[in-house]
GROMACS .gro file of C-alpha atoms in nm:
model
  447
    1MET     CA    1  32.978   3.781  -0.365
    2ARG     CA    2  33.337   3.840  -0.269
    3ASN     CA    3  33.572   3.711  -0.002
    4TRP     CA    4  33.819   3.964   0.085
    5THR     CA    5  34.000   4.017  -0.240
    6PRO     CA    6  34.085   4.356  -0.399
    7ALA     CA    7  33.831   4.555  -0.596
    8LEU     CA    8  33.848   4.928  -0.791
    9SER     CA    9  33.533   5.154  -0.753
   10GLY     CA   10  33.457   5.517  -0.707
   11LEU     CA   11  33.190   5.662  -0.464
   12MET     CA   12  33.019   5.968  -0.482
   13PHE     CA   13  32.943   6.103  -0.059
   14LEU     CA   14  32.571   6.019  -0.046
   15GLY     CA   15  32.422   6.424   0.123
   16SER     CA   16  32.487   6.782   0.020
   17LEU     CA   17  32.911   6.777  -0.094
   18VAL     CA   18  32.886   7.151   0.037
   19ALA     CA   19  33.097   7.259   0.317
   20ALA     CA   20  32.921   7.387   0.667
   21PRO     CA   21  33.073   7.746   0.710
   22ALA     CA   22  33.363   7.759   0.817
   23LEU     CA   23  33.349   7.796   1.214
   24ALA     CA   24  33.528   8.124   1.406
   25ASN     CA   25  33.773   7.864   1.512
   26PRO     CA   26  33.772   7.509   1.332
   27PRO     CA   27  33.815   7.248   1.572
   28ASN     CA   28  34.112   7.010   1.559
   29THR     CA   29  34.340   7.297   1.385
   30THR     CA   30  34.685   7.427   1.480
   31GLY     CA   31  34.698   7.873   1.553
   32VAL     CA   32  34.959   7.993   1.295
   33TYR     CA   33  35.044   8.333   1.398
   34THR     CA   34  35.160   8.604   1.129
   35ILE     CA   35  35.385   8.849   1.312
   36THR     CA   36  35.458   9.193   1.233
   37PHE     CA   37  35.765   9.394   1.411
   38GLU     CA   38  35.724   9.733   1.335
   39ASN     CA   39  36.072   9.941   1.463
   40LEU     CA   40  35.855  10.347   1.531
   41THR     CA   41  36.146  10.480   1.578
   42SER     CA   42  36.359  10.723   1.443
   43GLY     CA   43  36.703  10.661   1.497
   44GLN     CA   44  36.767  10.315   1.699
   45TYR     CA   45  36.793   9.958   1.517
   46PHE     CA   46  36.644   9.668   1.738
   47THR     CA   47  36.789   9.286   1.733
   48PRO     CA   48  36.538   9.043   1.565
   49PRO     CA   49  36.287   8.890   1.873
   50ASN     CA   50  36.265   8.663   2.071
   51TYR     CA   51  35.949   8.557   2.140
   52ALA     CA   52  35.835   8.230   2.372
   53VAL     CA   53  35.453   8.128   2.369
   54HIS     CA   54  35.362   8.033   2.688
   55ASP     CA   55  35.141   7.943   2.980
   56ARG     CA   56  35.120   8.191   3.317
   57GLN     CA   57  35.372   7.977   3.427
   58LEU     CA   58  35.620   8.160   3.246
   59ASP     CA   59  35.835   8.498   3.278
   60VAL     CA   60  36.020   8.622   3.009
   61PHE     CA   61  36.080   8.913   3.230
   62ARG     CA   62  35.929   9.156   3.482
   63LEU     CA   63  35.946   9.485   3.606
   64ASP     CA   64  36.188   9.529   3.948
   65GLN     CA   65  36.335   9.173   3.889
   66ALA     CA   66  36.617   9.072   3.821
   67ALA     CA   67  36.689   9.013   3.417
   68SER     CA   68  36.781   8.617   3.312
   69PRO     CA   69  37.087   8.564   3.169
   70GLY     CA   70  36.990   8.514   2.851
   71VAL     CA   71  36.787   8.863   2.887
   72GLN     CA   72  37.117   9.000   2.942
   73ALA     CA   73  37.249   8.840   2.666
   74VAL     CA   74  37.005   8.993   2.479
   75ALA     CA   75  36.953   9.343   2.591
   76GLU     CA   76  37.393   9.422   2.684
   77ASN     CA   77  37.491   9.174   2.342
   78GLY     CA   78  37.183   9.146   2.121
   79ASP     CA   79  37.263   8.779   2.183
   80VAL     CA   80  36.969   8.707   2.058
   81PRO     CA   81  37.079   8.292   2.030
   82ALA     CA   82  37.160   8.251   2.383
   83LEU     CA   83  36.799   8.402   2.490
   84ALA     CA   84  36.635   8.199   2.241
   85ALA     CA   85  36.879   7.846   2.463
   86GLU     CA   86  36.702   8.021   2.765
   87LEU     CA   87  36.363   8.018   2.664
   88ASP     CA   88  36.393   7.656   2.461
   89ALA     CA   89  36.506   7.515   2.747
   90ALA     CA   90  36.249   7.721   2.969
   91ILE     CA   91  35.919   7.552   2.702
   92ASP     CA   92  36.117   7.207   2.709
   93ALA     CA   93  36.138   7.198   3.075
   94MET     CA   94  35.751   7.269   3.134
   95GLY     CA   95  35.583   7.084   2.902
   96LEU     CA   96  35.416   7.444   2.720
   97GLY     CA   97  35.443   7.640   2.390
   98VAL     CA   98  35.697   7.733   2.153
   99SER     CA   99  35.916   7.960   2.116
  100GLY     CA  100  36.165   8.106   1.856
  101VAL     CA  101  36.361   8.417   1.685
  102GLY     CA  102  36.129   8.628   1.452
  103ASP     CA  103  36.317   8.637   1.115
  104ALA     CA  104  36.665   8.599   1.181
  105ALA     CA  105  36.801   8.583   0.869
  106ASN     CA  106  36.756   8.944   0.787
  107GLY     CA  107  36.907   9.077   1.040
  108PRO     CA  108  36.846   9.357   1.259
  109ILE     CA  109  36.571   9.569   1.151
  110GLY     CA  110  36.589   9.970   1.140
  111PRO     CA  111  36.451  10.356   1.130
  112GLY     CA  112  36.099  10.249   1.040
  113GLN     CA  113  36.154   9.868   0.895
  114SER     CA  114  35.962   9.654   0.956
  115VAL     CA  115  35.968   9.263   0.895
  116THR     CA  116  35.715   8.992   0.960
  117PHE     CA  117  35.701   8.618   0.985
  118GLU     CA  118  35.532   8.324   1.098
  119PHE     CA  119  35.498   8.110   1.367
  120VAL     CA  120  35.289   7.777   1.463
  121SER     CA  121  35.123   7.727   1.782
  122ASP     CA  122  34.985   7.387   1.966
  123ILE     CA  123  34.945   7.529   2.271
  124THR     CA  124  34.633   7.734   2.129
  125SER     CA  125  34.400   7.448   2.065
  126ASP     CA  126  34.077   7.456   2.211
  127PHE     CA  127  34.161   7.242   2.463
  128VAL     CA  128  34.390   7.484   2.612
  129ALA     CA  129  34.267   7.765   2.623
  130SER     CA  130  34.435   7.991   2.878
  131GLU     CA  131  34.727   7.955   2.729
  132ARG     CA  132  34.777   8.158   2.532
  133ARG     CA  133  35.006   8.432   2.570
  134LEU     CA  134  35.305   8.607   2.375
  135SER     CA  135  35.620   8.746   2.525
  136MET     CA  136  35.877   8.883   2.301
  137VAL     CA  137  36.269   9.055   2.371
  138SER     CA  138  36.421   9.243   2.121
  139MET     CA  139  36.725   9.480   2.161
  140VAL     CA  140  36.826   9.872   2.110
  141ILE     CA  141  37.110   9.849   1.971
  142CYS     CA  142  37.255  10.142   2.020
  143THR     CA  143  37.157  10.155   2.382
  144ASN     CA  144  37.450   9.934   2.697
  145ASP     CA  145  37.146   9.710   2.780
  146GLY     CA  146  36.792   9.837   2.651
  147PHE     CA  147  36.561   9.617   2.555
  148ALA     CA  148  36.206   9.664   2.369
  149GLY     CA  149  35.992   9.435   2.570
  150LEU     CA  150  35.637   9.256   2.537
  151ARG     CA  151  35.536   9.028   2.863
  152ASP     CA  152  35.245   8.778   2.877
  153ILE     CA  153  34.990   8.960   2.637
  154ASP     CA  154  34.686   8.790   2.510
  155LEU     CA  155  34.732   8.643   2.109
  156PRO     CA  156  34.446   8.625   1.886
  157ARG     CA  157  34.189   8.420   1.943
  158ARG     CA  158  34.006   8.359   1.681
  159ASP     CA  159  34.101   8.261   1.263
  160GLY     CA  160  34.125   8.674   1.100
  161GLU     CA  161  34.112   8.800   1.431
  162THR     CA  162  34.399   9.075   1.422
  163ARG     CA  163  34.543   9.224   1.758
  164THR     CA  164  34.773   9.503   1.778
  165TYR     CA  165  35.052   9.535   2.007
  166PHE     CA  166  35.313   9.843   2.160
  167MET     CA  167  35.648   9.742   2.292
  168ASP     CA  168  35.755   9.987   2.561
  169SER     CA  169  36.109   9.962   2.610
  170PHE     CA  170  36.315   9.859   2.905
  171ASP     CA  171  36.649   9.899   3.080
  172ALA     CA  172  36.824   9.517   3.225
  173GLY     CA  173  36.945   9.677   3.507
  174THR     CA  174  37.288   9.488   3.457
  175GLU     CA  175  37.515   9.716   3.287
  176ILE     CA  176  37.567  10.101   3.306
  177ASN     CA  177  37.414  10.345   3.054
  178THR     CA  178  37.765  10.505   2.969
  179GLU     CA  179  37.619  10.546   2.668
  180ALA     CA  180  37.976  10.524   2.493
  181ARG     CA  181  38.012  10.389   2.148
  182GLY     CA  182  38.309  10.142   2.306
  183ASP     CA  183  38.085  10.006   2.547
  184ILE     CA  184  37.833   9.881   2.258
  185VAL     CA  185  37.781   9.640   2.033
  186PRO     CA  186  38.021   9.719   1.728
  187ALA     CA  187  37.979   9.887   1.421
  188PRO     CA  188  37.745  10.060   1.196
  189PHE     CA  189  37.461  10.072   1.358
  190CYS     CA  190  37.587  10.287   1.594
  191GLY     CA  191  37.810  10.489   1.449
  192PRO     CA  192  38.199  10.414   1.393
  193GLY     CA  193  38.338  10.228   1.612
  194GLY     CA  194  38.235  10.003   1.859
  195GLY     CA  195  38.261   9.793   2.139
  196SER     CA  196  38.360   9.354   2.133
  197GLY     CA  197  37.978   9.263   2.178
  198THR     CA  198  38.054   9.065   2.451
  199THR     CA  199  37.944   9.148   2.892
  200ASP     CA  200  38.246   9.406   3.000
  201SER     CA  201  38.228   9.304   3.383
  202ALA     CA  202  38.356   9.632   3.528
  203LEU     CA  203  38.045   9.782   3.435
  204ALA     CA  204  37.824   9.587   3.619
  205GLU     CA  205  37.500   9.754   3.767
  206GLY     CA  206  37.350   9.473   3.919
  207GLY     CA  207  37.047   9.663   3.926
  208VAL     CA  208  36.663   9.521   3.830
  209ILE     CA  209  36.427   9.563   3.494
  210ARG     CA  210  36.305   9.960   3.475
  211ARG     CA  211  36.166  10.173   3.184
  212HIS     CA  212  36.465  10.318   3.035
  213GLN     CA  213  36.495  10.713   3.015
  214GLY     CA  214  36.670  10.662   2.674
  215ILE     CA  215  36.952  10.815   2.536
  216GLN     CA  216  37.015  11.090   2.779
  217GLY     CA  217  37.362  11.279   2.605
  218GLY     CA  218  37.631  11.149   2.861
  219ALA     CA  219  37.815  11.045   2.555
  220ASP     CA  220  37.899  10.970   2.226
  221LEU     CA  221  37.591  10.889   2.126
  222ASP     CA  222  37.334  11.194   2.036
  223PRO     CA  223  37.021  11.254   2.189
  224ASN     CA  224  36.893  11.407   1.839
  225VAL     CA  225  36.984  11.117   1.661
  226TYR     CA  226  36.961  10.745   1.876
  227ASP     CA  227  36.692  10.881   2.137
  228TRP     CA  228  36.329  10.751   2.082
  229GLN     CA  229  35.991  10.744   2.253
  230ASP     CA  230  35.768  10.471   2.374
  231PRO     CA  231  35.657  10.266   2.204
  232ALA     CA  232  35.921  10.160   2.043
  233VAL     CA  233  35.762   9.883   1.783
  234ARG     CA  234  35.427   9.824   1.722
  235VAL     CA  235  35.360   9.465   1.697
  236THR     CA  236  35.069   9.335   1.485
  237VAL     CA  237  34.906   8.955   1.501
  238THR     CA  238  34.672   8.805   1.362
  239ARG     CA  239  34.609   8.453   1.360
  240SER     CA  240  34.525   8.139   1.083
  241SER     CA  241  34.506   7.788   1.108
  242ILE     CA  242  34.599   7.413   0.960
  243PRO     CA  243  34.449   7.081   1.030
  244ARG     CA  244  34.618   6.901   1.291
  245ASP     CA  245  34.568   6.538   1.292
  246VAL     CA  246  34.407   6.410   1.596
  247THR     CA  247  34.443   6.011   1.688
  248TYR     CA  248  34.213   5.779   1.865
  249GLU     CA  249  34.163   5.455   1.978
  250VAL     CA  250  33.903   5.245   1.859
  251THR     CA  251  33.764   4.955   2.060
  252PHE     CA  252  33.448   4.762   1.827
  253GLU     CA  253  33.325   4.518   2.010
  254ASN     CA  254  33.076   4.221   1.877
  255ARG     CA  255  32.787   4.213   2.128
  256THR     CA  256  32.554   3.890   1.956
  257THR     CA  257  32.606   3.593   2.050
  258GLY     CA  258  32.650   3.384   1.674
  259GLN     CA  259  32.687   3.634   1.424
  260TYR     CA  260  33.093   3.716   1.290
  261PHE     CA  261  33.167   4.057   1.181
  262THR     CA  262  33.404   4.133   0.843
  263PRO     CA  263  33.709   4.403   0.980
  264PRO     CA  264  33.516   4.748   0.962
  265ASN     CA  265  33.561   5.037   0.680
  266TRP     CA  266  33.596   5.320   0.864
  267ALA     CA  267  33.603   5.677   0.743
  268ILE     CA  268  33.699   6.007   0.918
  269HIS     CA  269  33.582   6.380   0.733
  270GLN     CA  270  33.381   6.675   0.722
  271ARG     CA  271  32.997   6.724   0.878
  272GLY     CA  272  32.730   6.673   0.585
  273GLU     CA  273  32.871   6.399   0.416
  274HIS     CA  274  32.769   5.970   0.441
  275ILE     CA  275  32.871   5.695   0.398
  276PHE     CA  276  32.548   5.547   0.393
  277GLN     CA  277  32.185   5.666   0.485
  278LEU     CA  278  31.880   5.496   0.546
  279ASN     CA  279  31.617   5.539   0.276
  280HIS     CA  280  31.934   5.560  -0.015
  281ALA     CA  281  32.047   5.310  -0.248
  282ALA     CA  282  32.386   5.197  -0.107
  283SER     CA  283  32.705   5.272  -0.277
  284PHE     CA  284  32.929   5.020  -0.473
  285GLY     CA  285  33.147   4.974  -0.200
  286VAL     CA  286  32.846   4.966   0.048
  287GLN     CA  287  32.713   4.627  -0.126
  288ALA     CA  288  33.064   4.564  -0.144
  289VAL     CA  289  33.127   4.454   0.184
  290ALA     CA  290  32.707   4.421   0.263
  291GLU     CA  291  32.653   4.076   0.052
  292ASN     CA  292  33.064   3.956  -0.012
  293GLY     CA  293  33.281   4.127   0.279
  294ALA     CA  294  33.431   4.271   0.019
  295VAL     CA  295  33.669   4.550   0.249
  296PRO     CA  296  33.896   4.605   0.014
  297VAL     CA  297  33.616   4.760  -0.229
  298LEU     CA  298  33.451   4.965   0.002
  299ALA     CA  299  33.812   5.071   0.132
  300THR     CA  300  33.908   5.179  -0.241
  301GLU     CA  301  33.576   5.376  -0.263
  302LEU     CA  302  33.653   5.525   0.037
  303GLU     CA  303  33.964   5.661  -0.061
  304THR     CA  304  33.901   5.779  -0.377
  305ALA     CA  305  33.630   6.001  -0.198
  306ILE     CA  306  33.854   6.106   0.035
  307ASP     CA  307  34.113   6.220  -0.194
  308ASP     CA  308  33.887   6.386  -0.444
  309LEU     CA  309  33.692   6.568  -0.190
  310ASP     CA  310  33.963   6.675   0.016
  311ILE     CA  311  33.755   6.611   0.347
  312GLY     CA  312  33.943   6.294   0.583
  313ALA     CA  313  34.090   6.025   0.621
  314SER     CA  314  33.994   5.686   0.571
  315GLY     CA  315  34.105   5.302   0.622
  316VAL     CA  316  34.029   4.938   0.770
  317GLY     CA  317  34.020   4.875   1.147
  318ASP     CA  318  34.326   4.626   1.213
  319THR     CA  319  34.115   4.405   1.389
  320GLY     CA  320  34.359   4.039   1.282
  321GLY     CA  321  33.983   3.896   1.056
  322PRO     CA  322  33.647   3.870   1.120
  323VAL     CA  323  33.511   4.002   1.483
  324GLY     CA  324  33.365   3.697   1.661
  325PRO     CA  325  33.013   3.679   1.909
  326GLY     CA  326  33.172   3.814   2.190
  327GLN     CA  327  33.527   3.962   2.068
  328SER     CA  328  33.624   4.304   2.031
  329ALA     CA  329  33.916   4.467   1.852
  330THR     CA  330  34.131   4.730   1.905
  331PHE     CA  331  34.275   4.954   1.654
  332GLU     CA  332  34.402   5.373   1.607
  333ILE     CA  333  34.287   5.591   1.342
  334ALA     CA  334  34.381   6.009   1.271
  335SER     CA  335  34.245   6.271   1.107
  336SER     CA  336  34.178   6.634   1.148
  337GLU     CA  337  33.813   6.607   1.086
  338THR     CA  338  33.549   6.532   1.308
  339GLN     CA  339  33.308   6.309   1.235
  340LEU     CA  340  33.292   5.915   1.186
  341SER     CA  341  33.130   5.656   0.994
  342ILE     CA  342  33.158   5.302   0.994
  343VAL     CA  343  33.042   4.964   0.780
  344SER     CA  344  33.077   4.605   0.875
  345MET     CA  345  32.915   4.334   0.679
  346VAL     CA  346  32.681   4.077   0.962
  347ILE     CA  347  32.851   3.808   0.756
  348CYS     CA  348  32.547   3.531   0.854
  349THR     CA  349  32.282   3.741   0.610
  350ASN     CA  350  32.238   3.830   0.255
  351ASP     CA  351  32.322   4.165   0.263
  352GLY     CA  352  32.358   4.273   0.609
  353PHE     CA  353  32.585   4.577   0.720
  354ALA     CA  354  32.669   4.766   1.088
  355GLY     CA  355  32.672   5.103   1.035
  356LEU     CA  356  32.766   5.418   1.185
  357ASP     CA  357  32.678   5.708   1.032
  358ALA     CA  358  32.857   6.068   1.041
  359ARG     CA  359  32.896   6.059   1.421
  360ASP     CA  360  33.089   6.335   1.624
  361LEU     CA  361  33.373   6.221   1.774
  362PRO     CA  362  33.624   6.326   2.109
  363ASN     CA  363  33.624   6.678   2.078
  364GLN     CA  364  33.937   6.697   2.423
  365ILE     CA  365  34.161   6.445   2.481
  366GLY     CA  366  34.145   6.116   2.724
  367GLN     CA  367  33.780   6.177   2.676
  368THR     CA  368  33.631   5.892   2.556
  369ARG     CA  369  33.249   5.842   2.371
  370THR     CA  370  33.085   5.489   2.325
  371TYR     CA  371  32.897   5.415   1.993
  372ARG     CA  372  32.594   5.190   1.925
  373LEU     CA  373  32.590   5.007   1.566
  374ASP     CA  374  32.244   4.875   1.456
  375THR     CA  375  32.208   4.628   1.184
  376PHE     CA  376  32.084   4.775   0.779
  377ASP     CA  377  32.015   4.546   0.550
  378ALA     CA  378  32.190   4.736   0.224
  379GLY     CA  379  31.861   4.662   0.021
  380THR     CA  380  32.056   4.493  -0.319
  381GLU     CA  381  31.950   4.106  -0.264
  382ILE     CA  382  31.717   3.901  -0.157
  383ASN     CA  383  31.743   3.805   0.214
  384THR     CA  384  31.685   3.390   0.135
  385GLU     CA  385  31.922   3.321   0.448
  386ASN     CA  386  32.033   2.997   0.248
  387ARG     CA  387  32.376   2.929   0.317
  388ILE     CA  388  32.400   2.887  -0.093
  389ASP     CA  389  32.364   3.285  -0.118
  390ILE     CA  390  32.567   3.381   0.205
  391VAL     CA  391  32.974   3.373   0.236
  392PRO     CA  392  33.197   3.081   0.265
  393ALA     CA  393  33.200   2.828   0.562
  394PRO     CA  394  33.357   2.851   0.799
  395PHE     CA  395  33.135   3.151   0.964
  396CYS     CA  396  32.786   3.090   0.902
  397GLY     CA  397  32.803   2.685   0.916
  398ALA     CA  398  32.821   2.439   0.668
  399GLY     CA  399  32.837   2.570   0.320
  400PRO     CA  400  32.905   2.585  -0.026
  401GLY     CA  401  32.884   2.974  -0.074
  402SER     CA  402  33.072   3.123  -0.380
  403GLY     CA  403  33.179   3.498  -0.258
  404MET     CA  404  33.001   3.607  -0.535
  405SER     CA  405  32.717   3.848  -0.657
  406ASP     CA  406  32.408   3.679  -0.798
  407PRO     CA  407  32.260   3.881  -1.021
  408ALA     CA  408  31.919   3.631  -0.994
  409LEU     CA  409  31.887   3.804  -0.602
  410ALA     CA  410  31.916   4.136  -0.696
  411GLU     CA  411  31.693   4.345  -0.512
  412ASN     CA  412  31.763   4.750  -0.627
  413GLY     CA  413  31.625   4.855  -0.338
  414VAL     CA  414  31.718   5.076  -0.110
  415ILE     CA  415  31.905   5.031   0.280
  416ARG     CA  416  31.672   4.975   0.567
  417ARG     CA  417  31.668   4.837   0.881
  418HIS     CA  418  31.761   4.506   0.939
  419ARG     CA  419  31.539   4.294   1.028
  420GLY     CA  420  31.760   3.946   1.164
  421ILE     CA  421  31.742   3.629   1.046
  422GLU     CA  422  31.368   3.472   1.068
  423GLY     CA  423  31.448   3.140   0.905
  424PHE     CA  424  31.349   3.126   0.572
  425GLY     CA  425  31.622   2.880   0.504
  426ASP     CA  426  31.878   2.757   0.616
  427LEU     CA  427  31.992   2.989   0.976
  428ASP     CA  428  31.897   2.878   1.272
  429PRO     CA  429  31.774   3.201   1.418
  430PHE     CA  430  31.835   3.068   1.718
  431VAL     CA  431  32.237   3.091   1.652
  432TYR     CA  432  32.193   3.354   1.429
  433ASP     CA  433  31.972   3.553   1.465
  434TRP     CA  434  32.059   3.898   1.743
  435ARG     CA  435  31.946   4.208   1.865
  436ASP     CA  436  31.992   4.548   1.826
  437PRO     CA  437  32.235   4.729   1.928
  438ALA     CA  438  32.508   4.427   1.733
  439VAL     CA  439  32.857   4.657   1.792
  440PHE     CA  440  32.994   4.880   2.078
  441VAL     CA  441  33.244   5.100   1.923
  442THR     CA  442  33.456   5.311   2.179
  443VAL     CA  443  33.620   5.618   2.045
  444LYS     CA  444  33.926   5.782   2.340
  445ARG     CA  445  34.149   6.106   2.196
  446LEU     CA  446  34.458   6.062   2.211
  447ASP     CA  447  34.640   6.367   2.176
   0.00000   0.00000   0.00000
């Protein structure tokens, strides 16, 4: 028996080590979207697209309504940062979604060219299923105030799913369509010459967003070069995902009247993995806890298994020491996996522990679940119920227990339900016996 001193060991989880078939949209993941923006015109250039992922509260633009200052800035001057700042402010104010600029480093997208970029969006997590909208704006560069737009479309919802969208072109209604190079962005995209890249108040139109009529040939721009037919852009979106750690608040409550429990060892792991199982031999770490309260031994064993198998997270609940009769302790744990297991020694026993084996964690923010922990006999040491064979004082009354395993008491059995304190030795059943469930564990999902 060991009294909470560090030790090293390794654990091979019991049960199948083959992961269950992957879900189409795994829980506790964040959506990753790969976007390909393809210029379908033969003579026009487009600015890197501004994008926003949002819910239905946000309108980036709308037909027959005035363009926002950010959309105007892009449509007239290719001022991508102005719209990016506007979208960021809207996203922050509403507390929803993400926004950005796709592949801005490579500059404008020329005729027949395409760019591919990625963005990550928490807004598409399983518990915010309605908030999966994508909007995009990209200037049609060789126009006075034209832009290609994608408004409020559904993103792919499952990993591996691909959707294709087509962007039509719009007139922002903010500047007269002179089609003169002096009124458009500077060279080289629209031929020699070009304007200053700033808004000319003399050309203010004061209109609303409408479909673009293309290049009509009214001035410098040759329709045979710069005109186009909608759709102007093809956008292809593919969803994948990356794990996202979720934080849980855990309350460990001792329901007995006379027993103490060690700080609980916990692991969050994949479905199909187990720290312990009935009718199986206890691992070295579980034995160390059940016989000696050697919490660090099992902690090291779990950490090794987690690292080797890449299946989650593990640790020891911060209870400030043993949890006495009627006491409780609260701590936080975090992982992207969905199954929780717990082991805690029933201190005044030879090899007893309270355990929770592979239970589902709450899957929605704010959701709470309560689990009842029964008690188990590790099957590794004979139940003498004598203080000399149990951990030292003070938890089980006066007694000289060494806190070390005694080979003479080795049982070589398997894990089974614990029969409680039956009065074989020094321990008074009226003080140290209990009825299951011995512990309540309440878990609340925080994010």
